Amino acid sequence: MKFHLVVISLVFLAVPLTAQDALLPYATGTVTEFLQANKASGLPSIVLYNFNLDSG
Amino acid sequence: MLLPSDELKELNKRIPICLSGKELPASCDIRYGQFFYFFTFNENGELTDVCNFSSELAKRKKEGASLPNAFVDMVEESLTIETSLASSERAYLVSEGSQGTFEQLKSKLAELELIGSMRVVRLLRQNADKMSSPALTRFRALSLEIDAVSKQVINKAAIDSLALSIEDFLAAHPNYEAAEELIGSYLKVALKFTFDVSGRCQKVSDRWRKFAKKEDQRAAQALADKLTILCEKQLKDVSDRIDQLKSDKSFEAPRLYAQVGNAQKTLESLDKTASFGVMRPIHKSWREKATAKVRQ
């Protein structure tokens, strides 16, 4: 019974997080990795300095 | 602003956008860390554009754009810039330091609001010996460093480093045509936050005289004398400003007392004024030096 409650709670927690990730049109991770990935794909990059999802 | 609008989602399908937090990209330096900056990199990962994000958005909003559209327009316009800082750096190195490519490099830095200056300074110094005039390239690096420290970078390490850069350059080139101009920048920019400017100048001029090469001794002597004269003039100006202070609680008071090396007044004025942000390490250094002087 307790196990089921934990699983249900985790699913409910995970759904909004996943939904938020899908909605936000921003890359996550370090700037260096972001730039390297775009360079490898031949894409330009925009970096917004001083922004994070909490402060913005 | 960061809430995803339809315009932003559409834009992001073509252009990847990253929120950096406090992480500065491309070995850049930044003075106004509290502001939001917008960086653009081309498909080769090279920096092409930097601007103050808030000011640019506000300007476009005043012209009637909605916030999401203002941002999209900013990105679109920025992506049309073809020159990168790296391409300007390469052009300078390939030309072995021509005047034309140096002017282009300076223009590019101005376009980037001087962000990236210190990275260029390091590059010029690392490659100076390969340029047609190593001394000129070192002087250019120094002039960019002075500009960056006076306008873009503010931290104790950068200011201390600039003082050493100027001292070393003048020790190696006492005959340099811009030597007097450099002494001016040394006193006004590099020693602006130094405790006991006169003591520092005395030590530096002694070193120039003592360690000059035989063929440079006359020039080093003249340079040391010039430093002493300009230092006295600078400190006279500082003393005049102290006389004009309305209160020791004035924000400028600790710096002025520190510059003239008045240990007791430095400590007293530090106790009466607030220390914050970038000034904390500078105030800490003044306190240590003033305390040591009082105990002597």
mmCIF file of C-alpha atoms in Angstrom:
data_model
loop_
_atom_site.group_PDB
_atom_site.id
_atom_site.type_symbol
_atom_site.label_atom_id
_atom_site.label_comp_id
_atom_site.label_asym_id
_atom_site.label_seq_id
_atom_site.Cartn_x
_atom_site.Cartn_y
_atom_site.Cartn_z
ATOM 1 C CA MET A 1 0.000 0.000 0.000
ATOM 2 C CA LYS A 2 2.744 2.391 1.042
ATOM 3 C CA PHE A 3 4.771 1.511 -2.059
ATOM 4 C CA HIS A 4 1.838 2.427 -4.299
ATOM 5 C CA LEU A 5 1.460 5.776 -2.577
ATOM 6 C CA VAL A 6 5.146 6.586 -3.141
ATOM 7 C CA VAL A 7 4.910 5.647 -6.829
ATOM 8 C CA ILE A 8 1.760 7.752 -7.346
ATOM 9 C CA SER A 9 3.359 10.735 -5.584
ATOM 10 C CA LEU A 10 6.470 10.484 -7.732
ATOM 11 C CA VAL A 11 4.415 10.319 -10.921
ATOM 12 C CA PHE A 12 2.430 13.387 -9.914
ATOM 13 C CA LEU A 13 5.643 15.252 -9.117
ATOM 14 C CA ALA A 14 7.333 14.219 -12.332
ATOM 15 C CA VAL A 15 4.496 15.190 -14.679
ATOM 16 C CA PRO A 16 4.599 18.961 -13.970
ATOM 17 C CA LEU A 17 8.404 18.956 -14.152
ATOM 18 C CA THR A 18 8.401 17.188 -17.513
ATOM 19 C CA ALA A 19 5.605 19.416 -18.776
ATOM 20 C CA GLN A 20 7.559 22.513 -17.713
ATOM 21 C CA ASP A 21 10.713 21.294 -19.505
ATOM 22 C CA ALA A 22 8.706 20.689 -22.656
ATOM 23 C CA LEU A 23 7.204 24.186 -22.514
ATOM 24 C CA LEU A 24 10.342 26.154 -21.823
ATOM 25 C CA PRO A 25 12.203 27.061 -25.012
ATOM 26 C CA TYR A 26 15.587 27.260 -23.318
ATOM 27 C CA ALA A 27 18.564 24.977 -23.202
ATOM 28 C CA THR A 28 19.751 23.683 -19.861
ATOM 29 C CA GLY A 29 23.274 22.713 -18.805
ATOM 30 C CA THR A 30 26.463 24.743 -18.954
ATOM 31 C CA VAL A 31 27.066 27.515 -21.471
ATOM 32 C CA THR A 32 30.228 25.804 -22.727
ATOM 33 C CA GLU A 33 28.381 22.567 -23.477
ATOM 34 C CA PHE A 34 25.553 24.531 -25.091
ATOM 35 C CA LEU A 35 27.951 26.379 -27.413
ATOM 36 C CA GLN A 36 29.849 23.220 -28.300
ATOM 37 C CA ALA A 37 26.647 21.353 -29.148
ATOM 38 C CA ASN A 38 25.400 24.160 -31.427
ATOM 39 C CA LYS A 39 28.781 24.498 -33.107
ATOM 40 C CA ALA A 40 28.766 20.774 -33.840
ATOM 41 C CA SER A 41 25.294 21.162 -35.364
ATOM 42 C CA GLY A 42 26.240 24.310 -37.319
ATOM 43 C CA LEU A 43 23.719 26.441 -35.418
ATOM 44 C CA PRO A 44 24.085 29.964 -34.014
ATOM 45 C CA SER A 45 23.516 30.487 -30.286
ATOM 46 C CA ILE A 46 21.947 33.096 -28.054
ATOM 47 C CA VAL A 47 23.097 33.275 -24.433
ATOM 48 C CA LEU A 48 21.235 35.388 -21.880
ATOM 49 C CA TYR A 49 23.688 36.232 -19.109
ATOM 50 C CA ASN A 50 22.427 36.584 -15.541
ATOM 51 C CA PHE A 51 19.167 34.830 -16.284
ATOM 52 C CA ASN A 52 17.926 31.699 -14.667
ATOM 53 C CA LEU A 53 14.439 30.327 -14.371
ATOM 54 C CA ASP A 54 14.126 31.508 -10.756
ATOM 55 C CA SER A 55 15.250 35.100 -11.273
ATOM 56 C CA GLY A 56 13.882 35.692 -14.753
ATOM 57 C CA MET B 1 9.988 37.826 -19.865
ATOM 58 C CA LEU B 2 11.171 34.260 -19.549
ATOM 59 C CA LEU B 3 7.669 32.855 -19.696
ATOM 60 C CA PRO B 4 7.492 31.110 -23.039
ATOM 61 C CA SER B 5 5.449 33.024 -25.590
ATOM 62 C CA ASP B 6 4.451 31.564 -28.943
ATOM 63 C CA GLU B 7 6.957 33.881 -30.622
ATOM 64 C CA LEU B 8 9.759 32.587 -28.403
ATOM 65 C CA LYS B 9 8.809 28.968 -29.022
ATOM 66 C CA GLU B 10 8.865 29.576 -32.777
ATOM 67 C CA LEU B 11 12.207 31.356 -32.523
ATOM 68 C CA ASN B 12 13.700 28.545 -30.485
ATOM 69 C CA LYS B 13 12.896 26.051 -33.248
ATOM 70 C CA ARG B 14 15.527 27.854 -35.361
ATOM 71 C CA ILE B 15 17.863 29.435 -32.789
ATOM 72 C CA PRO B 16 18.942 27.715 -29.579
ATOM 73 C CA ILE B 17 18.741 29.960 -26.520
ATOM 74 C CA CYS B 18 20.500 29.363 -23.218
ATOM 75 C CA LEU B 19 20.038 31.011 -19.819
ATOM 76 C CA SER B 20 23.542 31.330 -18.431
ATOM 77 C CA GLY B 21 22.820 32.271 -14.835
ATOM 78 C CA LYS B 22 26.110 33.738 -13.623
ATOM 79 C CA GLU B 23 28.247 31.771 -16.077
ATOM 80 C CA LEU B 24 30.051 34.101 -18.486
ATOM 81 C CA PRO B 25 30.604 32.698 -21.968
ATOM 82 C CA ALA B 26 33.666 32.955 -24.226
ATOM 83 C CA SER B 27 36.236 33.950 -21.563
ATOM 84 C CA CYS B 28 34.556 37.331 -21.297
ATOM 85 C CA ASP B 29 34.885 39.851 -18.507
ATOM 86 C CA ILE B 30 32.042 41.942 -17.212
ATOM 87 C CA ARG B 31 31.957 44.963 -14.960
ATOM 88 C CA TYR B 32 28.277 45.471 -14.373
ATOM 89 C CA GLY B 33 27.451 41.966 -13.149
ATOM 90 C CA GLN B 34 24.022 43.070 -11.978
ATOM 91 C CA PHE B 35 22.843 43.790 -15.518
ATOM 92 C CA PHE B 36 21.408 41.341 -18.004
ATOM 93 C CA TYR B 37 23.464 40.818 -21.142
ATOM 94 C CA PHE B 38 22.600 39.302 -24.488
ATOM 95 C CA PHE B 39 25.350 37.353 -26.278
ATOM 96 C CA THR B 40 25.185 36.081 -29.854
ATOM 97 C CA PHE B 41 27.484 33.397 -31.282
ATOM 98 C CA ASN B 42 27.660 32.432 -34.936
ATOM 99 C CA GLU B 43 27.446 28.853 -36.236
ATOM 100 C CA ASN B 44 31.210 28.460 -35.631
ATOM 101 C CA GLY B 45 30.675 29.219 -31.952
ATOM 102 C CA GLU B 46 32.366 32.647 -32.231
ATOM 103 C CA LEU B 47 31.121 35.696 -30.347
ATOM 104 C CA THR B 48 29.564 38.242 -32.741
ATOM 105 C CA ASP B 49 27.421 40.502 -30.552
ATOM 106 C CA VAL B 50 26.878 41.613 -26.958
ATOM 107 C CA CYS B 51 24.405 44.161 -25.674
ATOM 108 C CA ASN B 52 22.717 45.270 -22.500
ATOM 109 C CA PHE B 53 19.556 43.209 -22.748
ATOM 110 C CA SER B 54 17.247 45.447 -20.703
ATOM 111 C CA SER B 55 18.247 48.680 -22.493
ATOM 112 C CA GLU B 56 17.848 47.136 -25.928
ATOM 113 C CA LEU B 57 14.444 45.637 -25.126
ATOM 114 C CA ALA B 58 13.266 48.932 -23.595
ATOM 115 C CA LYS B 59 14.369 50.809 -26.727
ATOM 116 C CA ARG B 60 12.404 48.462 -28.981
ATOM 117 C CA LYS B 61 9.345 48.555 -26.717
ATOM 118 C CA LYS B 62 9.365 52.357 -26.925
ATOM 119 C CA GLU B 63 9.273 51.997 -30.694
ATOM 120 C CA GLY B 64 6.016 50.066 -30.287
ATOM 121 C CA ALA B 65 7.069 46.397 -30.336
ATOM 122 C CA SER B 66 5.533 43.892 -27.929
ATOM 123 C CA LEU B 67 8.031 42.331 -25.515
ATOM 124 C CA PRO B 68 8.192 38.940 -27.305
ATOM 125 C CA ASN B 69 8.525 40.628 -30.700
ATOM 126 C CA ALA B 70 11.179 43.014 -29.373
ATOM 127 C CA PHE B 71 13.220 39.986 -28.349
ATOM 128 C CA VAL B 72 12.679 38.196 -31.664
ATOM 129 C CA ASP B 73 13.720 41.366 -33.559
ATOM 130 C CA MET B 74 16.838 41.669 -31.399
ATOM 131 C CA VAL B 75 17.852 38.120 -32.213
ATOM 132 C CA GLU B 76 17.149 38.502 -35.941
ATOM 133 C CA GLU B 77 19.118 41.748 -36.198
ATOM 134 C CA SER B 78 21.991 40.375 -34.166
ATOM 135 C CA LEU B 79 22.286 37.333 -36.403
ATOM 136 C CA THR B 80 23.041 39.588 -39.389
ATOM 137 C CA ILE B 81 26.360 40.673 -37.832
ATOM 138 C CA GLU B 82 29.088 38.886 -39.762
ATOM 139 C CA THR B 83 32.300 39.795 -37.954
ATOM 140 C CA SER B 84 33.177 37.901 -34.810
ATOM 141 C CA LEU B 85 35.653 38.871 -32.124
ATOM 142 C CA ALA B 86 37.674 35.799 -33.097
ATOM 143 C CA SER B 87 37.771 36.852 -36.786
ATOM 144 C CA SER B 88 39.064 40.309 -35.769
ATOM 145 C CA GLU B 89 41.676 38.642 -33.555
ATOM 146 C CA ARG B 90 42.780 36.348 -36.388
ATOM 147 C CA ALA B 91 43.051 39.279 -38.819
ATOM 148 C CA TYR B 92 45.352 41.076 -36.354
ATOM 149 C CA LEU B 93 47.608 38.047 -35.939
ATOM 150 C CA VAL B 94 47.745 37.275 -39.681
ATOM 151 C CA SER B 95 48.711 40.897 -40.469
ATOM 152 C CA GLU B 96 51.400 40.665 -37.741
ATOM 153 C CA GLY B 97 49.819 43.589 -35.920
ATOM 154 C CA SER B 98 48.925 46.122 -38.612
ATOM 155 C CA GLN B 99 47.372 49.444 -37.581
ATOM 156 C CA GLY B 100 44.286 48.739 -39.700
ATOM 157 C CA THR B 101 43.502 45.389 -38.087
ATOM 158 C CA PHE B 102 44.103 46.856 -34.620
ATOM 159 C CA GLU B 103 41.538 49.582 -35.380
ATOM 160 C CA GLN B 104 39.101 46.867 -36.503
ATOM 161 C CA LEU B 105 39.743 44.934 -33.296
ATOM 162 C CA LYS B 106 39.055 48.047 -31.206
ATOM 163 C CA SER B 107 35.866 48.752 -33.177
ATOM 164 C CA LYS B 108 34.700 45.197 -32.571
ATOM 165 C CA LEU B 109 35.347 45.524 -28.836
ATOM 166 C CA ALA B 110 33.435 48.821 -28.799
ATOM 167 C CA GLU B 111 30.535 47.046 -30.540
ATOM 168 C CA LEU B 112 30.669 44.410 -27.774
ATOM 169 C CA GLU B 113 30.527 47.146 -25.099
ATOM 170 C CA LEU B 114 34.191 46.269 -24.295
ATOM 171 C CA ILE B 115 33.114 42.849 -23.017
ATOM 172 C CA GLY B 116 35.902 40.502 -24.100
ATOM 173 C CA SER B 117 38.661 43.114 -23.737
ATOM 174 C CA MET B 118 40.738 41.110 -21.283
ATOM 175 C CA ARG B 119 40.630 38.057 -23.509
ATOM 176 C CA VAL B 120 42.089 40.186 -26.348
ATOM 177 C CA VAL B 121 44.717 41.611 -23.978
ATOM 178 C CA ARG B 122 45.874 38.068 -23.133
ATOM 179 C CA LEU B 123 45.934 37.072 -26.810
ATOM 180 C CA LEU B 124 48.028 40.091 -27.829
ATOM 181 C CA ARG B 125 50.551 39.458 -25.050
ATOM 182 C CA GLN B 126 50.833 35.768 -25.865
ATOM 183 C CA ASN B 127 51.561 36.563 -29.525
ATOM 184 C CA ALA B 128 53.537 39.816 -29.163
ATOM 185 C CA ASP B 129 56.869 38.244 -30.096
ATOM 186 C CA LYS B 130 55.454 37.001 -33.419
ATOM 187 C CA MET B 131 54.263 40.503 -34.462
ATOM 188 C CA SER B 132 56.255 42.936 -36.617
ATOM 189 C CA SER B 133 56.651 45.217 -33.593
ATOM 190 C CA PRO B 134 56.410 43.257 -30.307
ATOM 191 C CA ALA B 135 56.675 46.456 -28.235
ATOM 192 C CA LEU B 136 53.794 48.073 -30.124
ATOM 193 C CA THR B 137 51.577 45.015 -29.632
ATOM 194 C CA ARG B 138 52.430 44.973 -25.909
ATOM 195 C CA PHE B 139 51.603 48.685 -25.737
ATOM 196 C CA ARG B 140 48.275 48.042 -27.511
ATOM 197 C CA ALA B 141 47.493 45.240 -25.047
ATOM 198 C CA LEU B 142 48.243 47.645 -22.225
ATOM 199 C CA SER B 143 46.027 50.375 -23.703
ATOM 200 C CA LEU B 144 43.133 47.889 -24.038
ATOM 201 C CA GLU B 145 43.724 46.740 -20.455
ATOM 202 C CA ILE B 146 43.659 50.358 -19.221
ATOM 203 C CA ASP B 147 40.421 50.972 -21.128
ATOM 204 C CA ALA B 148 38.849 47.789 -19.761
ATOM 205 C CA VAL B 149 39.840 48.468 -16.152
ATOM 206 C CA SER B 150 38.628 52.074 -16.315
ATOM 207 C CA LYS B 151 35.338 51.253 -18.049
ATOM 208 C CA GLN B 152 34.453 47.583 -18.007
ATOM 209 C CA VAL B 153 36.264 45.442 -15.432
ATOM 210 C CA ILE B 154 36.267 46.323 -11.759
ATOM 211 C CA ASN B 155 37.871 43.992 -9.322
ATOM 212 C CA LYS B 156 40.930 44.268 -7.134
ATOM 213 C CA ALA B 157 42.871 41.559 -8.943
ATOM 214 C CA ALA B 158 42.370 43.265 -12.336
ATOM 215 C CA ILE B 159 43.380 46.678 -10.981
ATOM 216 C CA ASP B 160 46.472 45.288 -9.209
ATOM 217 C CA SER B 161 47.401 43.375 -12.332
ATOM 218 C CA LEU B 162 47.137 46.541 -14.459
ATOM 219 C CA ALA B 163 49.541 48.365 -12.124
ATOM 220 C CA LEU B 164 52.098 45.586 -12.523
ATOM 221 C CA SER B 165 51.568 45.505 -16.307
ATOM 222 C CA ILE B 166 52.330 49.223 -16.630
ATOM 223 C CA GLU B 167 55.320 49.060 -14.257
ATOM 224 C CA ASP B 168 56.822 46.130 -16.183
ATOM 225 C CA PHE B 169 56.180 47.695 -19.598
ATOM 226 C CA LEU B 170 57.842 50.968 -18.612
ATOM 227 C CA ALA B 171 60.754 49.118 -16.985
ATOM 228 C CA ALA B 172 61.328 47.323 -20.289
ATOM 229 C CA HIS B 173 60.652 50.377 -22.501
ATOM 230 C CA PRO B 174 61.624 53.551 -20.603
ATOM 231 C CA ASN B 175 62.128 55.316 -23.948
ATOM 232 C CA TYR B 176 58.674 54.500 -25.282
ATOM 233 C CA GLU B 177 57.054 57.519 -26.912
ATOM 234 C CA ALA B 178 53.822 57.104 -24.920
ATOM 235 C CA ALA B 179 55.628 56.617 -21.591
ATOM 236 C CA GLU B 180 54.308 59.821 -20.028
ATOM 237 C CA GLU B 181 50.759 59.003 -21.131
ATOM 238 C CA LEU B 182 51.157 55.587 -19.467
ATOM 239 C CA ILE B 183 52.355 57.178 -16.221
ATOM 240 C CA GLY B 184 49.173 59.279 -16.292
ATOM 241 C CA SER B 185 47.021 56.153 -16.647
ATOM 242 C CA TYR B 186 49.111 54.402 -13.989
ATOM 243 C CA LEU B 187 48.332 57.107 -11.450
ATOM 244 C CA LYS B 188 44.712 57.750 -12.426
ATOM 245 C CA VAL B 189 43.499 54.206 -13.148
ATOM 246 C CA ALA B 190 45.899 51.583 -11.822
ATOM 247 C CA LEU B 191 46.686 53.275 -8.478
ATOM 248 C CA LYS B 192 43.205 54.699 -7.934
ATOM 249 C CA PHE B 193 42.584 52.220 -5.109
ATOM 250 C CA THR B 194 46.150 51.936 -3.800
ATOM 251 C CA PHE B 195 47.048 52.604 -0.193
ATOM 252 C CA ASP B 196 49.976 55.055 0.029
ATOM 253 C CA VAL B 197 50.440 55.968 -3.640
ATOM 254 C CA SER B 198 53.593 57.931 -2.851
ATOM 255 C CA GLY B 199 55.249 54.902 -1.196
ATOM 256 C CA ARG B 200 54.379 52.701 -4.170
ATOM 257 C CA CYS B 201 55.722 55.242 -6.677
ATOM 258 C CA GLN B 202 58.941 55.595 -4.672
ATOM 259 C CA LYS B 203 59.530 51.838 -4.765
ATOM 260 C CA VAL B 204 58.744 51.637 -8.473
ATOM 261 C CA SER B 205 60.983 54.547 -9.469
ATOM 262 C CA ASP B 206 63.828 53.059 -7.379
ATOM 263 C CA ARG B 207 63.366 49.749 -9.198
ATOM 264 C CA TRP B 208 63.395 51.453 -12.612
ATOM 265 C CA ARG B 209 66.628 53.275 -11.788
ATOM 266 C CA LYS B 210 68.338 50.245 -10.237
ATOM 267 C CA PHE B 211 67.486 47.578 -12.796
ATOM 268 C CA ALA B 212 67.637 49.568 -16.057
ATOM 269 C CA LYS B 213 69.856 48.164 -18.803
ATOM 270 C CA LYS B 214 73.039 50.138 -19.312
ATOM 271 C CA GLU B 215 71.780 51.702 -22.557
ATOM 272 C CA ASP B 216 68.437 52.628 -20.902
ATOM 273 C CA GLN B 217 69.803 54.162 -17.700
ATOM 274 C CA ARG B 218 69.370 57.790 -18.717
ATOM 275 C CA ALA B 219 65.804 57.156 -19.946
ATOM 276 C CA ALA B 220 64.944 55.167 -16.807
ATOM 277 C CA GLN B 221 66.269 57.979 -14.620
ATOM 278 C CA ALA B 222 64.178 60.538 -16.530
ATOM 279 C CA LEU B 223 61.116 58.294 -16.313
ATOM 280 C CA ALA B 224 61.553 57.806 -12.559
ATOM 281 C CA ASP B 225 61.871 61.573 -12.098
ATOM 282 C CA LYS B 226 58.732 62.104 -14.186
ATOM 283 C CA LEU B 227 56.835 59.572 -12.077
ATOM 284 C CA THR B 228 57.855 61.360 -8.889
ATOM 285 C CA ILE B 229 56.700 64.744 -10.236
ATOM 286 C CA LEU B 230 53.376 63.452 -11.582
ATOM 287 C CA CYS B 231 52.763 61.471 -8.386
ATOM 288 C CA GLU B 232 53.226 64.608 -6.267
ATOM 289 C CA LYS B 233 50.843 66.500 -8.555
ATOM 290 C CA GLN B 234 48.264 63.715 -8.332
ATOM 291 C CA LEU B 235 48.481 63.592 -4.538
ATOM 292 C CA LYS B 236 48.106 67.373 -4.362
ATOM 293 C CA ASP B 237 44.798 66.969 -6.232
ATOM 294 C CA VAL B 238 43.779 64.216 -3.787
ATOM 295 C CA SER B 239 44.657 66.452 -0.810
ATOM 296 C CA ASP B 240 42.535 69.243 -2.319
ATOM 297 C CA ARG B 241 39.616 66.849 -2.615
ATOM 298 C CA ILE B 242 40.084 65.791 1.009
ATOM 299 C CA ASP B 243 39.861 69.467 2.010
ATOM 300 C CA GLN B 244 36.593 69.711 0.091
ATOM 301 C CA LEU B 245 35.037 66.648 1.772
ATOM 302 C CA LYS B 246 31.878 67.577 3.624
ATOM 303 C CA SER B 247 32.180 64.605 5.966
ATOM 304 C CA ASP B 248 34.396 61.619 6.694
ATOM 305 C CA LYS B 249 31.272 59.555 6.063
ATOM 306 C CA SER B 250 31.469 60.501 2.398
ATOM 307 C CA PHE B 251 31.739 57.509 0.087
ATOM 308 C CA GLU B 252 35.002 58.855 -1.339
ATOM 309 C CA ALA B 253 36.670 59.547 2.011
ATOM 310 C CA PRO B 254 38.322 56.137 2.616
ATOM 311 C CA ARG B 255 39.807 56.053 -0.880
ATOM 312 C CA LEU B 256 41.222 59.566 -0.662
ATOM 313 C CA TYR B 257 42.760 58.984 2.785
ATOM 314 C CA ALA B 258 44.103 55.617 1.610
ATOM 315 C CA GLN B 259 45.726 57.170 -1.457
ATOM 316 C CA VAL B 260 47.641 59.706 0.618
ATOM 317 C CA GLY B 261 48.573 56.938 3.080
ATOM 318 C CA ASN B 262 46.880 58.524 6.108
ATOM 319 C CA ALA B 263 46.436 55.297 8.086
ATOM 320 C CA GLN B 264 44.457 56.665 11.030
ATOM 321 C CA LYS B 265 41.963 58.589 8.887
ATOM 322 C CA THR B 266 41.623 55.634 6.504
ATOM 323 C CA LEU B 267 40.635 53.355 9.388
ATOM 324 C CA GLU B 268 38.260 55.941 10.861
ATOM 325 C CA SER B 269 36.528 56.651 7.556
ATOM 326 C CA LEU B 270 36.261 52.920 6.788
ATOM 327 C CA ASP B 271 34.455 52.466 10.103
ATOM 328 C CA LYS B 272 31.989 55.199 9.121
ATOM 329 C CA THR B 273 31.187 54.018 5.592
ATOM 330 C CA ALA B 274 29.527 50.898 4.244
ATOM 331 C CA SER B 275 31.534 48.303 2.350
ATOM 332 C CA PHE B 276 29.778 46.386 -0.380
ATOM 333 C CA GLY B 277 30.286 44.237 -3.472
ATOM 334 C CA VAL B 278 33.395 44.878 -5.460
ATOM 335 C CA MET B 279 34.746 47.309 -2.831
ATOM 336 C CA ARG B 280 35.011 44.695 -0.067
ATOM 337 C CA PRO B 281 38.415 43.237 -1.058
ATOM 338 C CA ILE B 282 39.737 46.761 -1.665
ATOM 339 C CA HIS B 283 38.557 47.981 1.754
ATOM 340 C CA LYS B 284 39.996 44.848 3.365
ATOM 341 C CA SER B 285 43.385 45.584 1.832
ATOM 342 C CA TRP B 286 43.310 49.242 2.992
ATOM 343 C CA ARG B 287 42.375 48.133 6.499
ATOM 344 C CA GLU B 288 45.268 45.663 6.642
ATOM 345 C CA LYS B 289 47.820 48.145 5.325
ATOM 346 C CA ALA B 290 46.566 51.028 7.482
ATOM 347 C CA THR B 291 46.557 48.839 10.596
ATOM 348 C CA ALA B 292 50.119 47.707 9.876
ATOM 349 C CA LYS B 293 51.234 51.327 9.401
ATOM 350 C CA VAL B 294 49.597 52.480 12.652
ATOM 351 C CA ARG B 295 51.391 49.697 14.564
ATOM 352 C CA GLN B 296 54.802 50.654 13.171
#
